[in-house]
PDB file of C-alpha atoms (C1' of nucleotides) in Angstrom:
ATOM      1  CA  MET A  42      44.046-132.596  41.866  1.00 39.00           C
ATOM      2  CA  LYS A  43      42.853-134.479  38.637  1.00 44.00           C
ATOM      3  CA  LYS A  44      40.997-133.028  35.893  1.00 64.00           C
ATOM      4  CA  ASN A  45      39.635-136.178  34.741  1.00 84.00           C
ATOM      5  CA  LEU A  46      36.663-135.068  31.802  1.00 93.00           C
ATOM      6  CA  PHE A  47      34.205-136.661  29.751  1.00 95.00           C
ATOM      7  CA  GLU A  48      34.179-135.627  26.518  1.00 96.00           C
ATOM      8  CA  LEU A  49      30.781-135.740  24.405  1.00 96.00           C
ATOM      9  CA  PRO A  50      30.158-133.756  21.139  1.00 96.00           C
ATOM     10  CA  ILE A  51      26.927-131.903  20.190  1.00 98.00           C
ATOM     11  CA  PRO A  52      26.977-131.924  16.381  1.00 97.00           C
ATOM     12  CA  THR A  53      25.012-129.068  15.084  1.00 97.00           C
ATOM     13  CA  ARG A  54      24.323-127.106  12.048  1.00 95.00           C
ATOM     14  CA  ASP A  55      27.031-125.000  12.654  1.00 96.00           C
ATOM     15  CA  GLY A  56      29.506-127.179  13.505  1.00 97.00           C
ATOM     16  CA  ARG A  57      30.717-129.596  16.285  1.00 97.00           C
ATOM     17  CA  PHE A  58      31.188-128.118  19.262  1.00 98.00           C
ATOM     18  CA  THR A  59      32.182-130.286  21.575  1.00 97.00           C
ATOM     19  CA  ALA A  60      31.427-130.424  25.620  1.00 98.00           C
ATOM     20  CA  ARG A  61      33.635-131.900  28.987  1.00 97.00           C
ATOM     21  CA  TYR A  62      32.281-132.840  32.121  1.00 97.00           C
ATOM     22  CA  SER A  63      33.796-133.267  35.210  1.00 96.00           C
ATOM     23  CA  GLN A  64      32.288-135.121  38.549  1.00 95.00           C
ATOM     24  CA  LYS A  65      30.468-131.484  38.993  1.00 97.00           C
ATOM     25  CA  GLY A  66      28.752-130.922  35.720  1.00 98.00           C
ATOM     26  CA  LEU A  67      29.606-129.254  32.476  1.00 98.00           C
ATOM     27  CA  ALA A  68      33.504-127.701  32.978  1.00 98.00           C
ATOM     28  CA  GLU A  69      34.403-126.834  29.354  1.00 98.00           C
ATOM     29  CA  LEU A  70      32.727-125.667  25.962  1.00 98.00           C
ATOM     30  CA  ASP A  71      34.183-125.892  22.604  1.00 97.00           C
ATOM     31  CA  PHE A  72      33.474-123.847  19.427  1.00 97.00           C
ATOM     32  CA  PRO A  73      34.123-126.092  16.233  1.00 95.00           C
ATOM     33  CA  THR A  74      37.276-125.900  15.189  1.00 77.00           C
ATOM     34  CA  SER A  75      38.436-123.668  18.079  1.00 47.00           C
ATOM     35  CA  HIS A  76      41.907-123.921  19.211  1.00 40.00           C
ATOM     36  CA  ARG A  77      41.436-122.404  22.791  1.00 41.00           C
ATOM     37  CA  ARG A  78      44.945-122.228  24.583  1.00 40.00           C
ATOM     38  CA  ARG A  79      46.265-125.353  27.077  1.00 40.00           C
ATOM     39  CA  ARG A  80      46.779-123.829  30.258  1.00 40.00           C
ATOM     40  CA  GLY A  81      48.266-125.622  33.709  1.00 36.00           C
ATOM     41  CA  ASN A  82      47.678-129.207  33.623  1.00 38.00           C
ATOM     42  CA  GLU A  83      46.636-131.402  30.901  1.00 39.00           C
ATOM     43  CA  SER A  84      43.205-132.578  31.094  1.00 42.00           C
ATOM     44  CA  GLN A  85      42.417-137.014  30.953  1.00 45.00           C
ATOM     45  CA  ILE A  86      40.350-137.246  28.444  1.00 51.00           C
ATOM     46  CA  SER A  87      37.842-139.489  28.245  1.00 52.00           C
ATOM     47  CA  SER A  88      37.350-139.834  24.380  1.00 49.00           C
ATOM     48  CA  PRO A  89      33.966-142.298  23.816  1.00 48.00           C
ATOM     49  CA  ASP A  90      32.631-143.727  20.461  1.00 42.00           C
ATOM     50  CA  GLU A  91      30.617-140.978  19.134  1.00 45.00           C
ATOM     51  CA  SER A  92      28.306-143.728  17.428  1.00 39.00           C
ATOM     52  CA  VAL A  93      25.543-144.226  19.989  1.00 44.00           C
ATOM     53  CA  ARG A  94      24.695-147.671  18.206  1.00 44.00           C
ATOM     54  CA  ASP A  95      27.537-148.633  19.134  1.00 43.00           C
ATOM     55  CA  SER A  96      27.545-148.545  22.637  1.00 49.00           C
ATOM     56  CA  SER A  97      28.995-152.174  23.106  1.00 50.00           C
ATOM     57  CA  ARG A  98      32.277-150.938  22.147  1.00 54.00           C
ATOM     58  CA  ARG A  99      32.332-148.031  24.045  1.00 54.00           C
ATOM     59  CA  LEU A 100      34.711-148.117  26.785  1.00 61.00           C
ATOM     60  CA  PRO A 101      34.960-145.536  29.276  1.00 73.00           C
ATOM     61  CA  TRP A 102      31.583-145.914  30.941  1.00 86.00           C
ATOM     62  CA  ILE A 103      29.736-143.221  30.772  1.00 91.00           C
ATOM     63  CA  PRO A 104      27.651-141.902  34.045  1.00 94.00           C
ATOM     64  CA  ASN A 105      23.933-141.450  33.695  1.00 96.00           C
ATOM     65  CA  ARG A 106      24.177-138.679  35.499  1.00 97.00           C
ATOM     66  CA  ILE A 107      26.582-136.736  32.808  1.00 97.00           C
ATOM     67  CA  LEU A 108      24.698-138.359  30.076  1.00 97.00           C
ATOM     68  CA  ASN A 109      21.650-136.500  31.125  1.00 98.00           C
ATOM     69  CA  TRP A 110      23.484-133.471  31.618  1.00 98.00           C
ATOM     70  CA  HIS A 111      24.876-132.921  28.274  1.00 98.00           C
ATOM     71  CA  ARG A 112      21.296-133.796  27.185  1.00 98.00           C
ATOM     72  CA  ALA A 113      20.540-130.135  28.947  1.00 98.00           C
ATOM     73  CA  THR A 114      23.536-128.781  27.656  1.00 98.00           C
ATOM     74  CA  LYS A 115      22.577-129.911  24.126  1.00 98.00           C
ATOM     75  CA  ALA A 116      19.014-128.365  24.378  1.00 98.00           C
ATOM     76  CA  ALA A 117      20.454-125.268  25.443  1.00 98.00           C
ATOM     77  CA  LEU A 118      23.216-124.887  23.031  1.00 98.00           C
ATOM     78  CA  LYS A 119      20.564-125.423  20.540  1.00 98.00           C
ATOM     79  CA  ASN A 120      18.335-122.600  22.262  1.00 98.00           C
ATOM     80  CA  ILE A 121      21.032-120.099  22.018  1.00 98.00           C
ATOM     81  CA  LEU A 122      21.921-120.918  18.117  1.00 98.00           C
ATOM     82  CA  ALA A 123      17.726-120.929  16.762  1.00 98.00           C
ATOM     83  CA  GLY A 124      17.722-117.390  18.852  1.00 97.00           C
ATOM     84  CA  ARG A 125      16.496-118.996  21.934  1.00 97.00           C
ATOM     85  CA  ALA A 126      16.946-118.102  25.502  1.00 98.00           C
ATOM     86  CA  ALA A 127      19.260-120.517  27.403  1.00 98.00           C
ATOM     87  CA  GLY A 128      17.021-122.566  29.483  1.00 96.00           C
ATOM     88  CA  ASN A 129      17.904-124.865  31.722  1.00 97.00           C
ATOM     89  CA  LEU A 130      21.463-125.561  31.922  1.00 98.00           C
ATOM     90  CA  PRO A 131      23.376-128.566  33.256  1.00 98.00           C
ATOM     91  CA  PRO A 132      25.354-128.166  36.691  1.00 98.00           C
ATOM     92  CA  LEU A 133      28.865-125.733  35.971  1.00 98.00           C
ATOM     93  CA  ASP A 134      31.650-127.069  37.408  1.00 98.00           C
ATOM     94  CA  LEU A 135      33.634-123.409  37.145  1.00 98.00           C
ATOM     95  CA  THR A 136      36.330-124.224  39.792  1.00 97.00           C
ATOM     96  CA  GLY A 137      39.346-124.173  37.552  1.00 96.00           C
ATOM     97  CA  GLY A 138      39.797-120.683  37.846  1.00 97.00           C
ATOM     98  CA  THR A 139      41.167-118.310  39.963  1.00 98.00           C
ATOM     99  CA  ALA A 140      39.483-116.124  42.401  1.00 98.00           C
ATOM    100  CA  PHE A 141      38.965-113.200  40.521  1.00 98.00           C
ATOM    101  CA  GLN A 142      38.199-115.354  37.125  1.00 98.00           C
ATOM    102  CA  GLN A 143      34.914-117.295  38.669  1.00 98.00           C
ATOM    103  CA  ALA A 144      33.797-113.687  40.442  1.00 98.00           C
ATOM    104  CA  VAL A 145      33.522-112.320  36.699  1.00 98.00           C
ATOM    105  CA  TRP A 146      32.148-115.441  35.621  1.00 98.00           C
ATOM    106  CA  ARG A 147      29.525-115.100  38.132  1.00 98.00           C
ATOM    107  CA  ALA A 148      28.946-111.966  37.211  1.00 98.00           C
ATOM    108  CA  LEU A 149      28.542-112.992  33.054  1.00 98.00           C
ATOM    109  CA  ARG A 150      26.206-115.116  34.074  1.00 98.00           C
ATOM    110  CA  LYS A 151      23.633-112.563  35.108  1.00 98.00           C
ATOM    111  CA  ILE A 152      23.604-110.951  32.016  1.00 98.00           C
ATOM    112  CA  SER A 153      20.494-112.474  30.665  1.00 97.00           C
ATOM    113  CA  PHE A 154      19.288-113.046  27.161  1.00 98.00           C
ATOM    114  CA  GLY A 155      19.535-110.338  24.385  1.00 97.00           C
ATOM    115  CA  THR A 156      20.601-108.017  27.175  1.00 97.00           C
ATOM    116  CA  THR A 157      25.188-106.749  26.788  1.00 97.00           C
ATOM    117  CA  LYS A 158      27.214-104.974  29.793  1.00 98.00           C
ATOM    118  CA  SER A 159      31.030-103.397  29.014  1.00 98.00           C
ATOM    119  CA  TYR A 160      33.880-104.472  30.573  1.00 98.00           C
ATOM    120  CA  GLY A 161      33.464-101.609  32.929  1.00 98.00           C
ATOM    121  CA  ASP A 162      30.375-102.899  34.202  1.00 98.00           C
ATOM    122  CA  ILE A 163      31.695-106.106  35.153  1.00 98.00           C
ATOM    123  CA  ALA A 164      33.998-104.705  37.046  1.00 98.00           C
ATOM    124  CA  ARG A 165      31.902-102.870  38.914  1.00 98.00           C
ATOM    125  CA  ALA A 166      29.659-105.093  39.503  1.00 98.00           C
ATOM    126  CA  ILE A 167      32.276-107.637  40.862  1.00 98.00           C
ATOM    127  CA  GLY A 168      33.643-104.558  43.229  1.00 98.00           C
ATOM    128  CA  ARG A 169      36.897-103.969  41.529  1.00 98.00           C
ATOM    129  CA  ALA A 170      35.602-100.870  39.640  1.00 97.00           C
ATOM    130  CA  ARG A 171      39.312-100.198  37.715  1.00 97.00           C
ATOM    131  CA  ALA A 172      40.044-103.606  37.111  1.00 98.00           C
ATOM    132  CA  VAL A 173      38.078-103.273  33.528  1.00 98.00           C
ATOM    133  CA  ARG A 174      41.003-104.894  31.871  1.00 98.00           C
ATOM    134  CA  ALA A 175      41.492-108.194  33.626  1.00 98.00           C
ATOM    135  CA  VAL A 176      37.875-108.245  33.324  1.00 98.00           C
ATOM    136  CA  GLY A 177      38.687-108.885  29.558  1.00 98.00           C
ATOM    137  CA  GLY A 178      41.135-111.703  30.587  1.00 98.00           C
ATOM    138  CA  ALA A 179      39.228-113.198  32.628  1.00 98.00           C
ATOM    139  CA  CYS A 180      36.271-113.209  30.015  1.00 98.00           C
ATOM    140  CA  GLY A 181      38.976-114.699  27.521  1.00 98.00           C
ATOM    141  CA  ALA A 182      39.444-117.739  29.993  1.00 98.00           C
ATOM    142  CA  ASN A 183      35.723-118.633  30.164  1.00 98.00           C
ATOM    143  CA  PRO A 184      35.806-122.205  29.764  1.00 98.00           C
ATOM    144  CA  ILE A 185      32.622-122.557  28.829  1.00 98.00           C
ATOM    145  CA  PRO A 186      31.384-120.142  26.210  1.00 98.00           C
ATOM    146  CA  VAL A 187      28.069-119.151  25.081  1.00 98.00           C
ATOM    147  CA  LEU A 188      26.200-120.320  28.560  1.00 98.00           C
ATOM    148  CA  VAL A 189      28.434-118.530  30.439  1.00 98.00           C
ATOM    149  CA  PRO A 190      27.576-115.627  27.910  1.00 98.00           C
ATOM    150  CA  CYS A 191      31.104-113.752  27.510  1.00 98.00           C
ATOM    151  CA  HIS A 192      29.007-112.468  23.859  1.00 98.00           C
ATOM    152  CA  ARG A 193      27.410-110.353  25.821  1.00 98.00           C
ATOM    153  CA  VAL A 194      30.125-108.323  26.850  1.00 98.00           C
ATOM    154  CA  LEU A 195      31.046-105.243  24.411  1.00 97.00           C
ATOM    155  CA  ALA A 196      33.350-102.408  25.159  1.00 97.00           C
ATOM    156  CA  ALA A 197      32.313 -99.081  26.769  1.00 96.00           C
ATOM    157  CA  ASN A 198      31.965 -97.408  23.312  1.00 92.00           C
ATOM    158  CA  ARG A 199      29.205 -99.776  22.345  1.00 87.00           C
ATOM    159  CA  LYS A 200      32.339-101.887  19.991  1.00 93.00           C
ATOM    160  CA  LEU A 201      32.734-105.083  19.889  1.00 95.00           C
ATOM    161  CA  GLY A 202      35.868-105.767  22.100  1.00 96.00           C
ATOM    162  CA  GLY A 203      37.400-108.856  21.592  1.00 96.00           C
ATOM    163  CA  PHE A 204      36.548-112.770  21.211  1.00 97.00           C
ATOM    164  CA  SER A 205      38.453-115.754  21.961  1.00 95.00           C
ATOM    165  CA  ALA A 206      36.870-117.613  19.594  1.00 95.00           C
ATOM    166  CA  GLY A 207      36.551-115.307  16.647  1.00 95.00           C
ATOM    167  CA  LEU A 208      35.079-111.730  16.401  1.00 96.00           C
ATOM    168  CA  ASP A 209      32.841-113.602  13.717  1.00 95.00           C
ATOM    169  CA  TRP A 210      31.093-115.630  16.413  1.00 97.00           C
ATOM    170  CA  LYS A 211      30.462-112.756  18.938  1.00 97.00           C
ATOM    171  CA  GLN A 212      28.993-111.017  15.987  1.00 96.00           C
ATOM    172  CA  THR A 213      26.493-113.940  15.150  1.00 97.00           C
ATOM    173  CA  LEU A 214      25.902-114.959  18.794  1.00 98.00           C
ATOM    174  CA  LEU A 215      24.802-111.207  19.378  1.00 98.00           C
ATOM    175  CA  ALA A 216      22.877-111.247  16.313  1.00 97.00           C
ATOM    176  CA  ARG A 217      20.645-113.885  17.390  1.00 97.00           C
ATOM    177  CA  GLU A 218      20.159-112.728  20.201  1.00 98.00           C
ATOM    178  CA  GLY A 219      18.593-109.834  18.364  1.00 96.00           C
ATOM    179  CA  VAL A 220      21.426-107.224  19.775  1.00 95.00           C
ATOM    180  CA  LYS A 221      22.160-104.080  18.150  1.00 86.00           C
ATOM    181  CA  PHE A 222      24.894-102.298  18.127  1.00 79.00           C
TER     182      PHE A 222
ATOM    183  C1'  DA B 100      34.475 -90.015  13.609  1.00 80.18           C
ATOM    184  C1'  DG B 101      39.671 -91.999  14.391  1.00 80.18           C
ATOM    185  C1'  DG B 102      43.924 -92.057  16.943  1.00 80.18           C
ATOM    186  C1'  DC B 103      47.236 -91.469  20.548  1.00 80.18           C
ATOM    187  C1'  DT B 104      48.234 -91.973  25.509  1.00 80.18           C
ATOM    188  C1'  DC B 105      48.749 -93.483  29.741  1.00 80.18           C
ATOM    189  C1'  DA B 106      46.668 -95.693  34.404  1.00 80.18           C
ATOM    190  C1'  DT B 107      45.341 -99.816  35.149  1.00 80.18           C
ATOM    191  C1'  DG B 108      44.695-104.952  37.006  1.00 80.18           C
ATOM    192  C1'  DA B 109      45.341-110.261  36.783  1.00 80.18           C
ATOM    193  C1'  DC B 110      47.622-113.722  34.357  1.00 80.18           C
ATOM    194  C1'  DT B 111      52.042-116.314  32.230  1.00 80.18           C
ATOM    195  C1'  DC B 112      56.541-117.028  31.484  1.00 80.18           C
TER     196       DC B 112
ATOM    197  C1'  DG C 154      59.841-109.064  37.474  1.00 80.18           C
ATOM    198  C1'  DA C 155      58.978-107.638  32.808  1.00 80.18           C
ATOM    199  C1'  DG C 156      55.612-108.435  29.557  1.00 80.18           C
ATOM    200  C1'  DT C 157      50.705-108.886  27.626  1.00 80.18           C
ATOM    201  C1'  DC C 158      45.939-107.811  26.764  1.00 80.18           C
ATOM    202  C1'  DA C 159      38.744-109.154  24.843  1.00 80.18           C
ATOM    203  C1'  DT C 160      39.319-101.553  28.413  1.00 80.18           C
ATOM    204  C1'  DG C 161      38.449 -96.901  29.053  1.00 80.18           C
ATOM    205  C1'  DA C 162      39.287 -91.762  30.114  1.00 80.18           C
ATOM    206  C1'  DG C 163      41.322 -87.986  27.946  1.00 80.18           C
ATOM    207  C1'  DC C 164      42.884 -85.286  25.266  1.00 80.18           C
ATOM    208  C1'  DC C 165      43.844 -83.827  20.589  1.00 80.18           C
ATOM    209  C1'  DT C 166      43.091 -83.262  14.894  1.00 80.18           C
TER     210       DT C 166
END
DNA sequence: AGGCTCATGACTC
DNA sequence: GAGTCATGAGCCT
C-alpha cells in the first residue's frame, strides 16, 4: 500500500514546520530542521510550490479537503506554540504504525493540555503494564509530534525522559504549557 | 541526590 | 536471534 502524501509548510516564529497529508488526514508533522529517521517504504511526496500567488504554476493539484485540514493543522500548531490548548484538530491518519504503536498514540491523545503522564502510566493505560520501555519506543515513532502530545510524557521520577526532535523542544513545549518539573 | 544493575517488550537489521 | 532503547524498581553509597 503506497503512501502518496501532500506536503505543505507551516511557517512559525519557531521555524518552518512541515505537514504531510494522506487521503485520510494529517499523517506526519516535522519540526524545523528535524532529521526524522526514514523507515520502511519510501513515501512519494508531492511538493507544491510554496508561493500562494503562484497558484497557476503549482502542479500537483491539492484537493480542497486537504487545504481545509491544513488550516486546522496550522491553527492547532500555532495555538500550542503560543501556550494555548490546540483546539480542533484535523483528522489524523495514524494507520502507519503497528497495533502497539497505535495503542500508545491513542493513549497519548488523551493527555490533556498542561498535564503529563509517565511512560509507565501509558503502559498501564493500554493494558501492557510491563511494556514501559517499549512505550518510549512508540513515542519516538510518533509521526505527528506536538498534536499527538508525546512531549507530555515524562519519566516516572519526574525527569524529562527523551525526545526525538531534541530535549530542548520538549522542554520548550512543556514550559509553554505551564508544566513545572 | 546520584549511580549501578537488571528485567522487560517492541522493533530493527 | 542479537542488539537497541524516550523505563522503572531496587539497592547501594
